[in-house]
Short mmCIF file of C-alpha atoms in Angstrom, two decimals:
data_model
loop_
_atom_site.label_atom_id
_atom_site.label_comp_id
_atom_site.label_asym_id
_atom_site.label_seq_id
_atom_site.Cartn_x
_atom_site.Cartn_y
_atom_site.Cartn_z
CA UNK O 1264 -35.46 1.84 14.88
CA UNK O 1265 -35.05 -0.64 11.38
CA UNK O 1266 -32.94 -3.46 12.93
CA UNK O 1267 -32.16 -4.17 9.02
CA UNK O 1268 -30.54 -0.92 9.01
CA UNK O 1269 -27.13 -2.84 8.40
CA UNK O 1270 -27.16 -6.19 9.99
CA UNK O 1271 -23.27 -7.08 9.34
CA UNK O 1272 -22.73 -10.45 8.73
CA UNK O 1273 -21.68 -13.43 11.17
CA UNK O 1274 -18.42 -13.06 12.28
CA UNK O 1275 -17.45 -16.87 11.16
CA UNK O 1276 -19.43 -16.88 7.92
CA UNK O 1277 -16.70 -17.16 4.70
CA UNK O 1278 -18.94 -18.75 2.41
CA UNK O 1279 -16.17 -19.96 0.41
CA UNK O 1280 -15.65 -22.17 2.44
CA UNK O 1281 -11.38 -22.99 2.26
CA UNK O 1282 -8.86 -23.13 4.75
CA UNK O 1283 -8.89 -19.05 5.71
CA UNK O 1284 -11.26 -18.71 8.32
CA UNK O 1285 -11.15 -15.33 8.60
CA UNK O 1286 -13.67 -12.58 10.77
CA UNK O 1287 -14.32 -9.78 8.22
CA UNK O 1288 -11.92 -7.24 10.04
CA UNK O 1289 -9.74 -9.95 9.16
CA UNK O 1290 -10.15 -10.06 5.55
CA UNK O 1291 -10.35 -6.34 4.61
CA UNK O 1292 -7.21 -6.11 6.23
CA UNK O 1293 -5.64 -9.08 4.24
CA UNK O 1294 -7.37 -7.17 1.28
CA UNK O 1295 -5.41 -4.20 2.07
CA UNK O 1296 -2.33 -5.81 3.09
CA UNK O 1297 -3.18 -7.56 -0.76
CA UNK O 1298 -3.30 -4.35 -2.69
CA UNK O 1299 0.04 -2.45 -1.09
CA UNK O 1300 1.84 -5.42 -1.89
CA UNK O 1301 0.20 -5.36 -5.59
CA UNK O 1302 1.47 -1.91 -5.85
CA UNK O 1303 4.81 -1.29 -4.99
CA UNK O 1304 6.21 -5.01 -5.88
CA UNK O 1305 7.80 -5.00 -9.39
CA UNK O 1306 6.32 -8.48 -10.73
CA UNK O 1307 2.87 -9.59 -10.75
CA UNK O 1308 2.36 -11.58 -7.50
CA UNK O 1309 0.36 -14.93 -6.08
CA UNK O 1310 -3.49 -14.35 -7.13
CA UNK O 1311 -5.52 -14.09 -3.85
CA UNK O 1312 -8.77 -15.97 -4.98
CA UNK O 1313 -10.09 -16.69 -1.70
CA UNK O 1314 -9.95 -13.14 -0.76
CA UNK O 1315 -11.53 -11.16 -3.85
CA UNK O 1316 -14.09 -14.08 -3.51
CA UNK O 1317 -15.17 -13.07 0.07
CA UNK O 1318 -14.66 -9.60 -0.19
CA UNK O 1319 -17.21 -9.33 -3.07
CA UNK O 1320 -19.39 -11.92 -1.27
CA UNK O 1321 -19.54 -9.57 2.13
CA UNK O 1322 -19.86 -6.54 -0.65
CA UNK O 1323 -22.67 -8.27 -2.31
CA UNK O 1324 -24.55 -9.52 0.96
CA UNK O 1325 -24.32 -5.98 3.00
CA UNK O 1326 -25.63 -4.33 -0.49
CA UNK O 1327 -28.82 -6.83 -0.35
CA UNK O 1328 -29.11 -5.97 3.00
CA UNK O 1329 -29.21 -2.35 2.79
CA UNK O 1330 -31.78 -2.73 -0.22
CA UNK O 1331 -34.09 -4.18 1.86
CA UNK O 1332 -33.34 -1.68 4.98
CA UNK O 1333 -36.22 0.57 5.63
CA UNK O 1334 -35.39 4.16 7.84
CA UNK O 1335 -32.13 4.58 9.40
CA UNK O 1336 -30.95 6.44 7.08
CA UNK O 1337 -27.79 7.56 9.08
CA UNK O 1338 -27.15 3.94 9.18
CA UNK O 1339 -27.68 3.36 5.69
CA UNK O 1340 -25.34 5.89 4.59
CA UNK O 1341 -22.58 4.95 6.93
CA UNK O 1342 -22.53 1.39 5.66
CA UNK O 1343 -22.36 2.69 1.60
CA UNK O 1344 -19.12 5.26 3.14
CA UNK O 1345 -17.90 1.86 4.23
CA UNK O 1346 -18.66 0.00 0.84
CA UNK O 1347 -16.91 2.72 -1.23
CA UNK O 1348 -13.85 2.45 0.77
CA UNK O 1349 -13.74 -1.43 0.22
CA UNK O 1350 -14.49 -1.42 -3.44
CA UNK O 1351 -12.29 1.42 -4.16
CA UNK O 1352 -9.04 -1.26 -2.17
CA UNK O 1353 -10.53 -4.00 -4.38
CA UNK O 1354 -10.75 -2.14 -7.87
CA UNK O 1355 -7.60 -0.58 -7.37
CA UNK O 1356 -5.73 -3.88 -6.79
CA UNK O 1357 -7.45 -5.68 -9.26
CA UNK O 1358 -6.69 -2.60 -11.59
CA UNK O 1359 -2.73 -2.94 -10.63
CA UNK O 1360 -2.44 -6.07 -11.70
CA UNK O 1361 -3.91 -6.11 -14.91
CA UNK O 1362 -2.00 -3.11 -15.60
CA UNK O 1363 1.44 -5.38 -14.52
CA UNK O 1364 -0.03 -7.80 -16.55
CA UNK O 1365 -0.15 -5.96 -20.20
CA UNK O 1366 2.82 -4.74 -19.47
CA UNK O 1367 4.89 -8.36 -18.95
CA UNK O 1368 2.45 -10.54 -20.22
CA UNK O 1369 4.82 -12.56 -22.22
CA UNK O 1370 6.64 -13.76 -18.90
CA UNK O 1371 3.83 -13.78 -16.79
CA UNK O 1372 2.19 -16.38 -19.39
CA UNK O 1373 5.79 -18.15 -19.84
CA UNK O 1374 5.79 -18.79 -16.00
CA UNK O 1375 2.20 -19.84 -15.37
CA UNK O 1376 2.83 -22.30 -18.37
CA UNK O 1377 6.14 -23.99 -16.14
CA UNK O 1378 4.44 -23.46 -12.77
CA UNK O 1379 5.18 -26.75 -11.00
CA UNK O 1380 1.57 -28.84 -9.74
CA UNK O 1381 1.70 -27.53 -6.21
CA UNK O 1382 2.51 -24.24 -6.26
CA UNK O 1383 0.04 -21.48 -6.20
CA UNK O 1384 -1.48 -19.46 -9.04
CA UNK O 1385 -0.21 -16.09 -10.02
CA UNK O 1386 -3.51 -15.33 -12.61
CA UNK O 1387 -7.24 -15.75 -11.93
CA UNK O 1388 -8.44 -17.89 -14.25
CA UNK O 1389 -9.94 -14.69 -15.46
CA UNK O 1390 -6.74 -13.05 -15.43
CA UNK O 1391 -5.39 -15.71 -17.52
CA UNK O 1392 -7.77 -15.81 -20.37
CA UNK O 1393 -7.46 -11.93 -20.34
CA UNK O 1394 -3.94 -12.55 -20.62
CA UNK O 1395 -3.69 -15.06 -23.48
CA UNK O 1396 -6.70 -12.89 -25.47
CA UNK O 1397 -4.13 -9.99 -24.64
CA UNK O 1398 -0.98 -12.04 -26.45
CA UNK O 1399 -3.16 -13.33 -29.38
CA UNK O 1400 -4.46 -10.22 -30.00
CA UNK O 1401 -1.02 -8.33 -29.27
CA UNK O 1402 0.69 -10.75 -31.99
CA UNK O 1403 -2.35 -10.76 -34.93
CA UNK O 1404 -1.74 -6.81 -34.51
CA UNK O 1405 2.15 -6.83 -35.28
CA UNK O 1406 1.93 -9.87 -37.76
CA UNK O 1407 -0.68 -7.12 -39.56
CA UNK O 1408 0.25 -4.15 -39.25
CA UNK O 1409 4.07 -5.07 -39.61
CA UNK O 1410 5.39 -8.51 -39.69
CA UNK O 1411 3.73 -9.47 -42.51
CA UNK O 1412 5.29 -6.96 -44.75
CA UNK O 1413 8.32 -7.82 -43.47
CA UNK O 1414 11.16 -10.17 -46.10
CA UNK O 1415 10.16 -13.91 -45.52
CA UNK O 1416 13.19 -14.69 -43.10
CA UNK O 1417 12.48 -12.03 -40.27
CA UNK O 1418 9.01 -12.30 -40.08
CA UNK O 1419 9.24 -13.60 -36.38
CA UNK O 1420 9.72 -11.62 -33.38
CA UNK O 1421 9.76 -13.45 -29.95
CA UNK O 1422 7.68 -11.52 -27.58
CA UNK O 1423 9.45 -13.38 -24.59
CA UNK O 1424 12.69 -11.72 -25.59
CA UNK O 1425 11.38 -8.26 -27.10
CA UNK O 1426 8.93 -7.51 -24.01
CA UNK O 1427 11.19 -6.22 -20.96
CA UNK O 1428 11.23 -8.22 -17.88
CA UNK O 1429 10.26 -7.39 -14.63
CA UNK O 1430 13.07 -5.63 -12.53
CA UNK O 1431 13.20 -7.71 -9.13
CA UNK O 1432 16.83 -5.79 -8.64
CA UNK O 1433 14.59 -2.47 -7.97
CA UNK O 1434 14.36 -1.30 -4.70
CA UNK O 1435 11.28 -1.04 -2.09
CA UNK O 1436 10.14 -0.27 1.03
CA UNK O 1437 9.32 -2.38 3.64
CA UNK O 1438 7.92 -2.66 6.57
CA UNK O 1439 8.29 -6.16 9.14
CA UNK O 1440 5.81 -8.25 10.33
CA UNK O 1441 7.13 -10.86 11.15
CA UNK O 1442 11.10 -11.27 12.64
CA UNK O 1443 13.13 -12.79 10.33
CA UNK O 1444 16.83 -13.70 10.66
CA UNK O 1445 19.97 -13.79 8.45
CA UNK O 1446 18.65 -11.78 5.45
CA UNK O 1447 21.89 -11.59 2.98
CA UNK O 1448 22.04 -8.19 1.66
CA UNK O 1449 24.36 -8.54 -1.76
CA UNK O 1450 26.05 -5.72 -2.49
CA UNK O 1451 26.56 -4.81 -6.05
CA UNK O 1452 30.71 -4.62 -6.85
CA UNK O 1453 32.41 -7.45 -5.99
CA UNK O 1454 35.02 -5.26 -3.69
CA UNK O 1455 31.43 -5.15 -0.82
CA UNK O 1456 31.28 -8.28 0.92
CA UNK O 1457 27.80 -10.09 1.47
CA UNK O 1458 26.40 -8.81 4.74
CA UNK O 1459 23.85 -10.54 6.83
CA UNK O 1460 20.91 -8.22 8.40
CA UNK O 1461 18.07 -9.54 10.90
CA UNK O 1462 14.88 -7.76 10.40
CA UNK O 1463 12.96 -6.61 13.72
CA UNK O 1464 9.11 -6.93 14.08
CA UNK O 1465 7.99 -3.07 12.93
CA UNK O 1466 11.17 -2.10 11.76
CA UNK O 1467 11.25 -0.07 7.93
CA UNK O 1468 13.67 -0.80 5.60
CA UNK O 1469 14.48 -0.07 1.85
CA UNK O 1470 16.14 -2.93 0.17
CA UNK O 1471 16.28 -4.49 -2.88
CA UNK O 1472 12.97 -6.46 -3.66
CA UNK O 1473 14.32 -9.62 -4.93
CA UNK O 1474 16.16 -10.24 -1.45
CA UNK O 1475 12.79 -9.96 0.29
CA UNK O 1476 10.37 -11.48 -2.33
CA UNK O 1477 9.91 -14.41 -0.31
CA UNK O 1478 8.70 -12.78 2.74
CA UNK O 1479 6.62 -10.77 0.62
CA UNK O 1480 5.11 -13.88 -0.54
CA UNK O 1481 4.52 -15.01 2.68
CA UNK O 1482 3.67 -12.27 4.10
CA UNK O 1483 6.25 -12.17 6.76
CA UNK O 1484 6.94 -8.14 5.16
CA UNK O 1485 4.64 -5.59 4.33
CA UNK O 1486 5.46 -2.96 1.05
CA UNK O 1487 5.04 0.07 2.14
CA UNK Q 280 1.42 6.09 -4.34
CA UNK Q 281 -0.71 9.55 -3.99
CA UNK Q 282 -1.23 11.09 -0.87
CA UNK Q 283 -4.87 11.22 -1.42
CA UNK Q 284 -4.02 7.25 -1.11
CA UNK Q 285 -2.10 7.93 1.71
CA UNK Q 286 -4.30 10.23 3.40
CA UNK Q 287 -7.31 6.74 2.82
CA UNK Q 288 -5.19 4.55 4.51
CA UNK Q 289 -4.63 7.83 7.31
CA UNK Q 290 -8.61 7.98 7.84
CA UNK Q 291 -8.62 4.67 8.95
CA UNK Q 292 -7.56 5.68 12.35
CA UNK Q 293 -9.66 5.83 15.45
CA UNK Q 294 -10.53 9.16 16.86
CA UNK Q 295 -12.72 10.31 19.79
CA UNK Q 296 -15.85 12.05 19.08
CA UNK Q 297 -18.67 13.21 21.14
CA UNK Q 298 -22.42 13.02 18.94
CA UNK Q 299 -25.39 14.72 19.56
CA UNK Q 300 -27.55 11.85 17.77
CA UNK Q 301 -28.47 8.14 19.54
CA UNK Q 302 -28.28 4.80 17.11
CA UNK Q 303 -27.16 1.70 18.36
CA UNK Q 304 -24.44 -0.04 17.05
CA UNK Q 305 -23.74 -0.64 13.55
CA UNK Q 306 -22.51 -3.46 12.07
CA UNK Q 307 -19.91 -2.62 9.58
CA UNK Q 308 -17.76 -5.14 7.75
CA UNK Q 309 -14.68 -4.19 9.52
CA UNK Q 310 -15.92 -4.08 12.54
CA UNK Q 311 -18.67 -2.66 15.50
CA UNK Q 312 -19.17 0.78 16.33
CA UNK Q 313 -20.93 2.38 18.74
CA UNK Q 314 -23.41 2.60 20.15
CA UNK Q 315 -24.03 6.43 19.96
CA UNK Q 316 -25.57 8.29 22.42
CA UNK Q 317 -25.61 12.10 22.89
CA UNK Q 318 -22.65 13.51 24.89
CA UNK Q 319 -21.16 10.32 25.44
CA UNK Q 320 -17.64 10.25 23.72
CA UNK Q 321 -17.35 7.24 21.56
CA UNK Q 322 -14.35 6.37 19.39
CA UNK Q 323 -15.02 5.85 15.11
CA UNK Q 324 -12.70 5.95 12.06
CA UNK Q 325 -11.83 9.33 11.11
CA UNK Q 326 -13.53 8.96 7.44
CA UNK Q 327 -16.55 8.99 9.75
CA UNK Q 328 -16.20 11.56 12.08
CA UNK Q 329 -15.10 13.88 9.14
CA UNK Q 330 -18.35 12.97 7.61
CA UNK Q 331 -20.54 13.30 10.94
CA UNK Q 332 -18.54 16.21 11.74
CA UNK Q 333 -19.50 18.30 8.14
CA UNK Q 334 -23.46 17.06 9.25
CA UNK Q 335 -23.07 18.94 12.23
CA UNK Q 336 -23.67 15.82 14.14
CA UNK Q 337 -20.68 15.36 16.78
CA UNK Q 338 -17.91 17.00 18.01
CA UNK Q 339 -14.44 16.14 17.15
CA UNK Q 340 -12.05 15.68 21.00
CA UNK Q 341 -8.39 16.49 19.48
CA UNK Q 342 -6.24 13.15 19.69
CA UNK Q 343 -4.05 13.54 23.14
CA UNK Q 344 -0.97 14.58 21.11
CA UNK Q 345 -2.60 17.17 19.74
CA UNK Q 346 -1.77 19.47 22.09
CA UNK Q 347 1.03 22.40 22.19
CA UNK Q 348 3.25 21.35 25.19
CA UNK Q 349 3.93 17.86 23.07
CA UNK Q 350 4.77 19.01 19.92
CA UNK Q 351 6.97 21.56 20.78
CA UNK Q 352 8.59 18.98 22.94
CA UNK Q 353 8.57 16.74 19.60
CA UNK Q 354 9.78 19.71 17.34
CA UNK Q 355 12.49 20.56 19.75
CA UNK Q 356 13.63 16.93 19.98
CA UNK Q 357 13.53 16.38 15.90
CA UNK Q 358 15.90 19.93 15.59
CA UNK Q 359 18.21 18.38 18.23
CA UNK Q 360 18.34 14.87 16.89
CA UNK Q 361 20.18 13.23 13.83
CA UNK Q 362 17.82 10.31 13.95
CA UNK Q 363 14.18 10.58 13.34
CA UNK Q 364 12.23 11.00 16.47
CA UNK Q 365 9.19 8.14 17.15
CA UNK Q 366 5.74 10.49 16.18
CA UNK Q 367 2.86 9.86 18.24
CA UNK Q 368 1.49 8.43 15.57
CA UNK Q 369 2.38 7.01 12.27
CA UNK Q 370 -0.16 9.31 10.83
CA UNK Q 371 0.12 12.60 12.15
CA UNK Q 372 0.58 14.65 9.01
CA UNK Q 373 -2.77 13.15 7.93
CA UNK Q 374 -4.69 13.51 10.62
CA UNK Q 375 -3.80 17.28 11.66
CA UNK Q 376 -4.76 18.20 8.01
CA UNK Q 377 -8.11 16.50 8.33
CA UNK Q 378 -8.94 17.35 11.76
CA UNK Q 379 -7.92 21.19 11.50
CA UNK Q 380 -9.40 20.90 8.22
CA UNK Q 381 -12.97 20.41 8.88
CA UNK Q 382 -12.81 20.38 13.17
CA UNK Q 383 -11.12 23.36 13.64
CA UNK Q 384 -13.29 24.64 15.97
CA UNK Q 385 -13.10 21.59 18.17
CA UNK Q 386 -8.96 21.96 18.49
CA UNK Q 387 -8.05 24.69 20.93
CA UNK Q 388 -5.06 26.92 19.20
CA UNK Q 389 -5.66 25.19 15.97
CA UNK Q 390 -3.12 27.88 14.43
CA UNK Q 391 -0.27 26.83 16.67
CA UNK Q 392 -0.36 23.13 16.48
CA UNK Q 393 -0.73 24.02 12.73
CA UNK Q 394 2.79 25.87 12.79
CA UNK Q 395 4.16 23.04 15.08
CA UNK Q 396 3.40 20.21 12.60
CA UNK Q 397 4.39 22.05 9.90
CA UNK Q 398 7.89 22.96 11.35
CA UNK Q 399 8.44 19.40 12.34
CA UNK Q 400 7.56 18.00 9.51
CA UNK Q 401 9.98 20.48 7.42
CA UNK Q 402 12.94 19.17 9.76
CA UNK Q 403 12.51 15.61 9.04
CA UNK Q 404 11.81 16.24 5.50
CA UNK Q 405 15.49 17.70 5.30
CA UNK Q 406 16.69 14.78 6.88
CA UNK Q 407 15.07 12.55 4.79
CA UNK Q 408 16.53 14.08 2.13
CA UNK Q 409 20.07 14.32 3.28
CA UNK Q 410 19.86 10.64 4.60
CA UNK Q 411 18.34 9.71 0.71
CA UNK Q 412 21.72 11.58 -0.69
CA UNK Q 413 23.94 9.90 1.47
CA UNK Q 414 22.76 6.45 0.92
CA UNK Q 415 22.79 7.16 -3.22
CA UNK Q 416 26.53 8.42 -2.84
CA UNK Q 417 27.80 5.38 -0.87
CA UNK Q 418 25.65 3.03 -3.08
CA UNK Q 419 24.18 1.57 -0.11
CA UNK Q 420 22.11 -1.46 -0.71
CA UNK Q 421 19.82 -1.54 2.66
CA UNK Q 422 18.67 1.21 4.71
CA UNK Q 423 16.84 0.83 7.79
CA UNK Q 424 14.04 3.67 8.21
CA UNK Q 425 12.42 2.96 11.76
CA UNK Q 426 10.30 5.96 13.00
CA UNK Q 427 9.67 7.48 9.06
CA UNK Q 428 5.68 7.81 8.79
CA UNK Q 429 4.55 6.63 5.60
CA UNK Q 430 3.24 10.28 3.98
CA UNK Q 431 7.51 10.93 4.68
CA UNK Q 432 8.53 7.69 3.16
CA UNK Q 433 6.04 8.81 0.20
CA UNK Q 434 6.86 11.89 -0.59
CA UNK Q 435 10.71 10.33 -2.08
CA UNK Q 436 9.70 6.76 -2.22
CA UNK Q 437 8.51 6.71 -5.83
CA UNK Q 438 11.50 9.08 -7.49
CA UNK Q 439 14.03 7.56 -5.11
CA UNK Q 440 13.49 4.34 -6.12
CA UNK Q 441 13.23 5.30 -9.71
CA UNK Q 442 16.01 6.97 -9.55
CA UNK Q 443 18.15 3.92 -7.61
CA UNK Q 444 16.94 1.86 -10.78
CA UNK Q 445 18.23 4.23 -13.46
CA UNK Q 446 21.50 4.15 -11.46
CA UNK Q 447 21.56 0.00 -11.11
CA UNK Q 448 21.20 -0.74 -14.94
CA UNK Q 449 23.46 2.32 -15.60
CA UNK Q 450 26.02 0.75 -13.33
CA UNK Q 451 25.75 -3.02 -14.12
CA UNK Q 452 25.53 -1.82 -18.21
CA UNK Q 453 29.32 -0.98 -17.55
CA UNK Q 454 30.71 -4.29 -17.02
CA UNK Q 455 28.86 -6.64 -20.05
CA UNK Q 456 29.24 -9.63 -19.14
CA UNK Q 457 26.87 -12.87 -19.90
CA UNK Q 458 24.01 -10.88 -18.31
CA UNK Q 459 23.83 -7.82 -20.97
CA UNK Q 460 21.28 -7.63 -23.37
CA UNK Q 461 22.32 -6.49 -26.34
CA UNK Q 462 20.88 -7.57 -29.43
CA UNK Q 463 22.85 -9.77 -31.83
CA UNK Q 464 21.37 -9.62 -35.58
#
């Protein structure tokens, strides 16, 4: 029987090399974890670099391997199910945030421009040139096709004010991975008083998202 | 989120099967399985039993819970009960749709368990739903939803929330203060 059939990887081996020494279980499952938060948060969130890195380097080294894999053809075809499934989480996530994006890409440029030194990235650097290419191109369309034929004095429109902004008041739906203490839930009329919750490991909650964007962010919750 | 989406994360789940093939184990990026060997039961994801299953090259063992006695315990306990009841497991919808789906013939009294599901699943819906109207009439701002599977949670999740935005800038619109946008010219 082809040994090649689908030799998986080492279970240490992350070329990239970082801090995250993750087994691969480990990393498809921060993948996932990656892409729910992606798609039910309301604002673009941290870029995961090290992850889409691996993930396409453990994509890219299983496809060699199956190239070069001779009979086994069960095998073979179990290890492409598994592929799909992978690069259907990675497209998809990649997908949702380009879509978030177009859609706020005034404010997501505005706050990687007055990101402080330390603090992580929320755009690729990929995402970012897509981004700014987006703006340019967004603004040489409306100075064109509009602006332009507008009187002298109003030919300006500030995309930072005219683009809507993120709603981090929405609600979402969590679930805990971590316990976490003393959450204040504000209520919206001043007549509710401020109310503390604590947040059991593998409870569910809906809540408002910008109360629990921090966890997200550190992935203490999981959007479900 | 779809429940095709849903139903991907669902398949993820391990489920007992019994193949009539040998291989030894593969390798896969998320993990080890196997190694196969005819008649021995051996536990893979359910994406991959579905697809083994349609080659006619295992046979699907019905999770434990899968079985009458349980779920009309389970059905009987949801009608009784205000709360949700804990399912035995957080993807049950999914996985008796894909297992009486394409292993029917594995699943003794595939029809009843069918029925079961289906009634206990229509008795939490209604509670979802009454529990969703209650929290938008008492403008709740935090609900705790232990024991909800996610298909449930999905089914009202995106229009709920939606709908819980509409009603926020509706109600915060009412009182202008330094926060309103509205355009000066």
């Amino acid at each position: 029987m082809a040994a090649a059939g689908g030799e998986g990887p080492e279970r240490d081996s992350d070329g990239a090399g970082e801090e995250l020494e993750l087994t691969p279980a480990q990393l498809i499952r921060s993948l996932e974890q990656a892409w729910l938060n992606e798609k039910f948060a309301p604002e673009l969130l941290e870029s995961k670099p090290e992850i889409i890195e691996c993930v396409v380097e453990q994509l890219d080294h299983m496809e060699a391997n199956l190239k070069r894999a001779k009979g086994g053809d069960l095998k073979v075809s179990v290890h492409r199910m598994e592929i799909e499934r992978i690069r259907y989480v990675l497209s998809s996530y990649l997908r949702c945030r380009l879509v978030k994006i177009e859609k706020f890409f005034p404010h997501v440029l505005e706050k990687e421009k007055s990101r402080a030194e330390g603090e992580p990235s929320i755009l690729s650097p990929e995402e970012f040139a897509f981004a700014k290419e987006y703006m340019a191109n967004t603004e040489t369309y409306l100075k064109n096709v509009g602006l332009k034929h507008m009187p002298p004095n109003l030919q300006k429109v500030s995309l930072l004010k005219s683009v809507p902004k993120p709603n981090l008041d929405s609600f979402v739906f969590l679930r805990v991975l971590e316990r976490q203490e003393n959450i204040l839930v504000e209520p919206e009329f001043d007549e509710q008083r401020d109310y503390t919750i604590d947040l059991e490991e593998g409870s569910q909650h809906l809540i408002r998202y910008k109360v629990v964007a921090p966890l997200v962010a550190s992935g203490a919750v999981q959007l479900i | 989120m779809e429940p095709a989406e849903v139903e991907f994360l669902a398949e993820k789940e391990l489920v007992t099967i019994v193949p009539n093939f040998s291989l030894d184990r593969i390798h896969l990026i998320g993990g080890d399985l196997g190694p196969f060997n005819p008649g021995l039961p051996v536990e893979v994801p359910v994406w991959l039993a579905i697809s083994l299953k349609q080659r006619q090259k295992c046979r699907v063992i019905a999770p434990e819970w899968m079985d009458v006695g349980k779920l009309e315990e389970i059905r009987d306990q949801e009608r009784k009960e205000d709360t949700f009841t804990r399912m035995p497991s957080p993807y049950y919808m999914e996985l008796t749709k894909l297992l009486l789906n394409y292993a029917s013939d594995n699943i003794p009294k595939a029809d009843e368990i069918r029925t079961l599901v289906k009634d206990t699943w229509d008795t939490r819906i209604a509670k979802l739903r009454l529990s969703a109207d209650s929290f938008v009439r008492q403008q709740e701002v935090h609900a705790k939803l232990d024991n909800l599977t996610l298909m449930e949670i999905n089914t009202t999740g995106t229009f709920l929330t939606q709908a819980l935005d509409h009603m926020y800038k509706l109600r915060t619109n009412l009182q202008p203060g330094e926060t309103a946008h509205s355009q000066d010219f």
